[in-house]
Amino acid sequence: AQSVTQLDSHVSVSEGTPVLLRCNYSSSYSPSLFWYVQHPNKGLQLLLKYTSAATLVKGINGFEAEFKKSETSFHLTKPSAHMSDAAEYFCVVSATGGYNKLIFGAGTRLAVHP
Amino acid sequence: GAGVSQTPSNKVTEKGKYVELRCDPISGHTALYWYRQSLGQGPEFLIYFQGTGAADDSGLPNDRFFAVRPEGSVSTLKIQRTERGDSAVYLCASSLTGGENEQFFGPGTRLTVL
């Protein structure tokens, strides 16, 4: 069965410093992996996706993630945090290798301080 | 264009009552998904429709939960004999087709069972 583990429930950074949100996955086959962001009172938005092409995936708003099969990780990074990045971030794996059934991690709440 | 909409945005009901939650997908999207997000957790898959039929209902927690999509567009999630444990945000998503297509999420319906 597929699953994801987000290693930090809360991450706090200062504006302008790097962001690292950690995610490990478990999958019996080559997975499709995603990061979604959820701002308060807004719908979930897709940040980026990995579907067995390039291992370094670039997403929206300057975020990127690297798929590391040897470490079963898919960490999300951004070189410089902005106040608007404060939100809940979810690492997600697709149960079928496609988009049909998404399995979400518990989420990481990112706080950005001035 | 219009995104996924869900009504009502908030629903408060009493234990034992029946509720219906509505989802209007993006026009032309044949795939529709329901997820449930409990407080402090990531969304959990409930059911997936391809057109009018439920292609995967493995996430429905028990037979009190039922969903329909009679014309392949709007979907209704129905919960009978609500329990306090049903309190959560119910999210709907749609995608152009199933498979490898991005799911677009609605803002959710917050259900509170007193």
GROMACS .gro file of C-alpha atoms in nm:
model
  228
    1ALA     CA    1   0.000   0.000   0.000
    2GLN     CA    2   0.107   0.354  -0.063
    3SER     CA    3   0.161   0.609   0.213
    4VAL     CA    4   0.343   0.932   0.287
    5THR     CA    5   0.494   1.060   0.608
    6GLN     CA    6   0.554   1.428   0.662
    7LEU     CA    7   0.831   1.449   0.914
    8ASP     CA    8   0.743   1.789   1.062
    9SER     CA    9   0.400   1.904   1.169
   10HIS     CA   10   0.517   2.265   1.205
   11VAL     CA   11   0.803   2.456   1.043
   12SER     CA   12   0.886   2.816   1.124
   13VAL     CA   13   1.123   3.028   0.914
   14SER     CA   14   1.213   3.392   0.878
   15GLU     CA   15   1.122   3.578   0.563
   16GLY     CA   16   1.401   3.552   0.308
   17THR     CA   17   1.548   3.229   0.450
   18PRO     CA   18   1.525   2.884   0.285
   19VAL     CA   19   1.231   2.652   0.332
   20LEU     CA   20   1.258   2.275   0.369
   21LEU     CA   21   0.949   2.059   0.419
   22ARG     CA   22   1.030   1.691   0.448
   23CYS     CA   23   0.834   1.398   0.309
   24ASN     CA   24   0.904   1.026   0.290
   25TYR     CA   25   0.690   0.793   0.086
   26SER     CA   26   0.616   0.426   0.072
   27SER     CA   27   0.505   0.265  -0.252
   28SER     CA   28   0.518  -0.081  -0.402
   29TYR     CA   29   0.582   0.059  -0.747
   30SER     CA   30   0.711   0.375  -0.908
   31PRO     CA   31   0.491   0.639  -0.752
   32SER     CA   32   0.335   0.964  -0.865
   33LEU     CA   33   0.404   1.225  -0.599
   34PHE     CA   34   0.264   1.570  -0.543
   35TRP     CA   35   0.280   1.867  -0.312
   36TYR     CA   36  -0.038   2.063  -0.246
   37VAL     CA   37  -0.078   2.388  -0.053
   38GLN     CA   38  -0.382   2.495   0.146
   39HIS     CA   39  -0.421   2.857   0.243
   40PRO     CA   40  -0.680   2.943   0.509
   41ASN     CA   41  -1.033   2.940   0.373
   42LYS     CA   42  -0.911   2.847   0.026
   43GLY     CA   43  -0.913   2.526  -0.173
   44LEU     CA   44  -0.615   2.296  -0.209
   45GLN     CA   45  -0.381   2.403  -0.486
   46LEU     CA   46  -0.130   2.185  -0.669
   47LEU     CA   47   0.226   2.312  -0.624
   48LEU     CA   48   0.409   2.050  -0.826
   49LYS     CA   49   0.402   1.687  -0.934
   50TYR     CA   50   0.647   1.406  -1.005
   51THR     CA   51   0.549   1.137  -1.253
   52SER     CA   52   0.874   0.952  -1.333
   53ALA     CA   53   1.024   1.216  -1.560
   54ALA     CA   54   1.295   1.448  -1.423
   55THR     CA   55   1.375   1.385  -1.058
   56LEU     CA   56   1.401   1.756  -0.983
   57VAL     CA   57   1.056   1.904  -1.022
   58LYS     CA   58   0.988   2.276  -1.039
   59GLY     CA   59   0.653   2.410  -0.931
   60ILE     CA   60   0.474   2.735  -0.885
   61ASN     CA   61   0.583   3.026  -0.665
   62GLY     CA   62   0.950   2.922  -0.668
   63PHE     CA   63   0.901   2.585  -0.500
   64GLU     CA   64   1.077   2.271  -0.613
   65ALA     CA   65   1.109   1.912  -0.497
   66GLU     CA   66   1.356   1.634  -0.561
   67PHE     CA   67   1.256   1.271  -0.595
   68LYS     CA   68   1.517   1.046  -0.434
   69LYS     CA   69   1.433   0.681  -0.481
   70SER     CA   70   1.724   0.557  -0.269
   71GLU     CA   71   1.597   0.761   0.026
   72THR     CA   72   1.224   0.728  -0.059
   73SER     CA   73   1.200   1.101  -0.011
   74PHE     CA   74   1.032   1.390  -0.188
   75HIS     CA   75   1.128   1.701   0.008
   76LEU     CA   76   0.989   2.042  -0.084
   77THR     CA   77   1.224   2.340  -0.091
   78LYS     CA   78   1.225   2.709  -0.167
   79PRO     CA   79   1.538   2.926  -0.160
   80SER     CA   80   1.376   3.229   0.000
   81ALA     CA   81   1.052   3.232   0.200
   82HIS     CA   82   0.790   3.499   0.151
   83MET     CA   83   0.521   3.598   0.397
   84SER     CA   84   0.259   3.475   0.151
   85ASP     CA   85   0.403   3.122   0.174
   86ALA     CA   86   0.252   3.076   0.520
   87ALA     CA   87   0.004   2.790   0.476
   88GLU     CA   88  -0.049   2.416   0.524
   89TYR     CA   89   0.147   2.193   0.286
   90PHE     CA   90   0.056   1.836   0.201
   91CYS     CA   91   0.274   1.568   0.047
   92VAL     CA   92   0.061   1.332  -0.160
   93VAL     CA   93   0.106   0.999  -0.334
   94SER     CA   94  -0.127   0.853  -0.592
   95ALA     CA   95  -0.259   0.513  -0.495
   96THR     CA   96  -0.284   0.383  -0.847
   97GLY     CA   97   0.016   0.549  -1.006
   98GLY     CA   98  -0.222   0.797  -1.165
   99TYR     CA   99  -0.447   1.064  -1.027
  100ASN     CA  100  -0.745   0.859  -0.929
  101LYS     CA  101  -0.698   0.820  -0.557
  102LEU     CA  102  -0.474   1.065  -0.375
  103ILE     CA  103  -0.327   0.969  -0.037
  104PHE     CA  104  -0.236   1.273   0.170
  105GLY     CA  105   0.016   1.314   0.445
  106ALA     CA  106  -0.087   1.475   0.772
  107GLY     CA  107   0.040   1.814   0.659
  108THR     CA  108   0.309   2.060   0.762
  109ARG     CA  109   0.210   2.404   0.877
  110LEU     CA  110   0.460   2.662   0.757
  111ALA     CA  111   0.490   2.986   0.949
  112VAL     CA  112   0.692   3.274   0.805
  113HIS     CA  113   0.810   3.549   1.038
  114PRO     CA  114   0.922   3.897   0.940
  115GLY     CA  115  -1.336   3.037  -1.552
  116ALA     CA  116  -1.539   2.904  -1.263
  117GLY     CA  117  -1.373   2.655  -1.036
  118VAL     CA  118  -1.523   2.376  -0.828
  119SER     CA  119  -1.796   2.505  -0.602
  120GLN     CA  120  -1.946   2.342  -0.295
  121THR     CA  121  -2.260   2.423  -0.103
  122PRO     CA  122  -2.324   2.492   0.171
  123SER     CA  123  -1.993   2.628   0.295
  124ASN     CA  124  -2.095   2.545   0.650
  125LYS     CA  125  -2.352   2.301   0.783
  126VAL     CA  126  -2.446   2.251   1.146
  127THR     CA  127  -2.674   1.963   1.228
  128GLU     CA  128  -2.779   1.751   1.521
  129LYS     CA  129  -2.674   1.395   1.585
  130GLY     CA  130  -2.901   1.154   1.402
  131LYS     CA  131  -3.008   1.395   1.129
  132TYR     CA  132  -2.966   1.352   0.753
  133VAL     CA  133  -2.748   1.591   0.550
  134GLU     CA  134  -2.670   1.648   0.185
  135LEU     CA  135  -2.358   1.819   0.058
  136ARG     CA  136  -2.340   1.943  -0.299
  137CYS     CA  137  -2.049   1.969  -0.541
  138ASP     CA  138  -2.049   2.151  -0.876
  139PRO     CA  139  -1.741   2.046  -1.073
  140ILE     CA  140  -1.564   2.242  -1.342
  141SER     CA  141  -1.769   2.229  -1.660
  142GLY     CA  142  -1.659   1.944  -1.884
  143HIS     CA  143  -1.475   1.751  -1.615
  144THR     CA  144  -1.582   1.389  -1.622
  145ALA     CA  145  -1.400   1.278  -1.306
  146LEU     CA  146  -1.519   1.383  -0.961
  147TYR     CA  147  -1.377   1.298  -0.619
  148TRP     CA  148  -1.491   1.340  -0.261
  149TYR     CA  149  -1.246   1.363   0.029
  150ARG     CA  150  -1.292   1.418   0.402
  151GLN     CA  151  -1.052   1.627   0.609
  152SER     CA  152  -1.075   1.590   0.984
  153LEU     CA  153  -0.922   1.850   1.212
  154GLY     CA  154  -0.543   1.845   1.203
  155GLN     CA  155  -0.526   1.575   0.938
  156GLY     CA  156  -0.480   1.548   0.565
  157PRO     CA  157  -0.774   1.479   0.338
  158GLU     CA  158  -0.886   1.117   0.307
  159PHE     CA  159  -1.032   0.974  -0.011
  160LEU     CA  160  -1.399   0.880  -0.001
  161ILE     CA  161  -1.526   0.812  -0.353
  162TYR     CA  162  -1.442   0.865  -0.719
  163PHE     CA  163  -1.690   0.909  -1.005
  164GLN     CA  164  -1.614   0.869  -1.372
  165GLY     CA  165  -1.918   1.013  -1.544
  166THR     CA  166  -2.231   0.896  -1.365
  167GLY     CA  167  -2.085   0.585  -1.209
  168ALA     CA  168  -1.889   0.540  -0.890
  169ALA     CA  169  -1.562   0.386  -1.013
  170ASP     CA  170  -1.415   0.355  -0.664
  171ASP     CA  171  -1.612   0.391  -0.340
  172SER     CA  172  -1.361   0.213  -0.122
  173GLY     CA  173  -1.311   0.514   0.103
  174LEU     CA  174  -1.670   0.549   0.222
  175PRO     CA  175  -1.648   0.471   0.596
  176ASN     CA  176  -1.980   0.284   0.630
  177ASP     CA  177  -2.325   0.247   0.477
  178ARG     CA  178  -2.447   0.575   0.627
  179PHE     CA  179  -2.250   0.750   0.354
  180PHE     CA  180  -2.371   0.755  -0.003
  181ALA     CA  181  -2.296   0.971  -0.307
  182VAL     CA  182  -2.464   1.019  -0.641
  183ARG     CA  183  -2.390   1.192  -0.968
  184PRO     CA  184  -2.701   1.121  -1.177
  185GLU     CA  185  -2.621   1.334  -1.482
  186GLY     CA  186  -2.245   1.316  -1.474
  187SER     CA  187  -2.201   1.670  -1.348
  188VAL     CA  188  -2.325   1.781  -1.005
  189SER     CA  189  -2.266   1.535  -0.723
  190THR     CA  190  -2.434   1.503  -0.384
  191LEU     CA  191  -2.278   1.338  -0.080
  192LYS     CA  192  -2.546   1.208   0.153
  193ILE     CA  193  -2.493   1.118   0.517
  194GLN     CA  194  -2.766   0.943   0.714
  195ARG     CA  195  -2.798   0.932   1.092
  196THR     CA  196  -2.509   1.170   1.140
  197GLU     CA  197  -2.270   1.113   1.429
  198ARG     CA  198  -2.039   1.356   1.604
  199GLY     CA  199  -1.744   1.177   1.446
  200ASP     CA  200  -1.870   1.281   1.103
  201SER     CA  201  -1.771   1.640   1.180
  202ALA     CA  202  -1.508   1.739   0.926
  203VAL     CA  203  -1.449   1.941   0.612
  204TYR     CA  204  -1.577   1.759   0.307
  205LEU     CA  205  -1.381   1.840  -0.006
  206CYS     CA  206  -1.478   1.785  -0.365
  207ALA     CA  207  -1.238   1.778  -0.659
  208SER     CA  208  -1.279   1.735  -1.032
  209SER     CA  209  -1.045   1.657  -1.319
  210LEU     CA  210  -1.079   1.660  -1.695
  211THR     CA  211  -1.081   1.283  -1.707
  212GLY     CA  212  -0.955   1.025  -1.461
  213GLY     CA  213  -0.599   0.900  -1.472
  214GLU     CA  214  -0.315   1.144  -1.519
  215ASN     CA  215  -0.502   1.472  -1.487
  216GLU     CA  216  -0.475   1.734  -1.215
  217GLN     CA  217  -0.752   1.737  -0.957
  218PHE     CA  218  -0.894   2.082  -0.886
  219PHE     CA  219  -1.037   2.120  -0.538
  220GLY     CA  220  -1.333   2.316  -0.413
  221PRO     CA  221  -1.327   2.520  -0.090
  222GLY     CA  222  -1.505   2.247   0.104
  223THR     CA  223  -1.811   2.216   0.325
  224ARG     CA  224  -1.749   2.231   0.697
  225LEU     CA  225  -1.990   1.989   0.867
  226THR     CA  226  -2.046   2.013   1.238
  227VAL     CA  227  -2.257   1.751   1.412
  228LEU     CA  228  -2.372   1.857   1.758
   0.00000   0.00000   0.00000
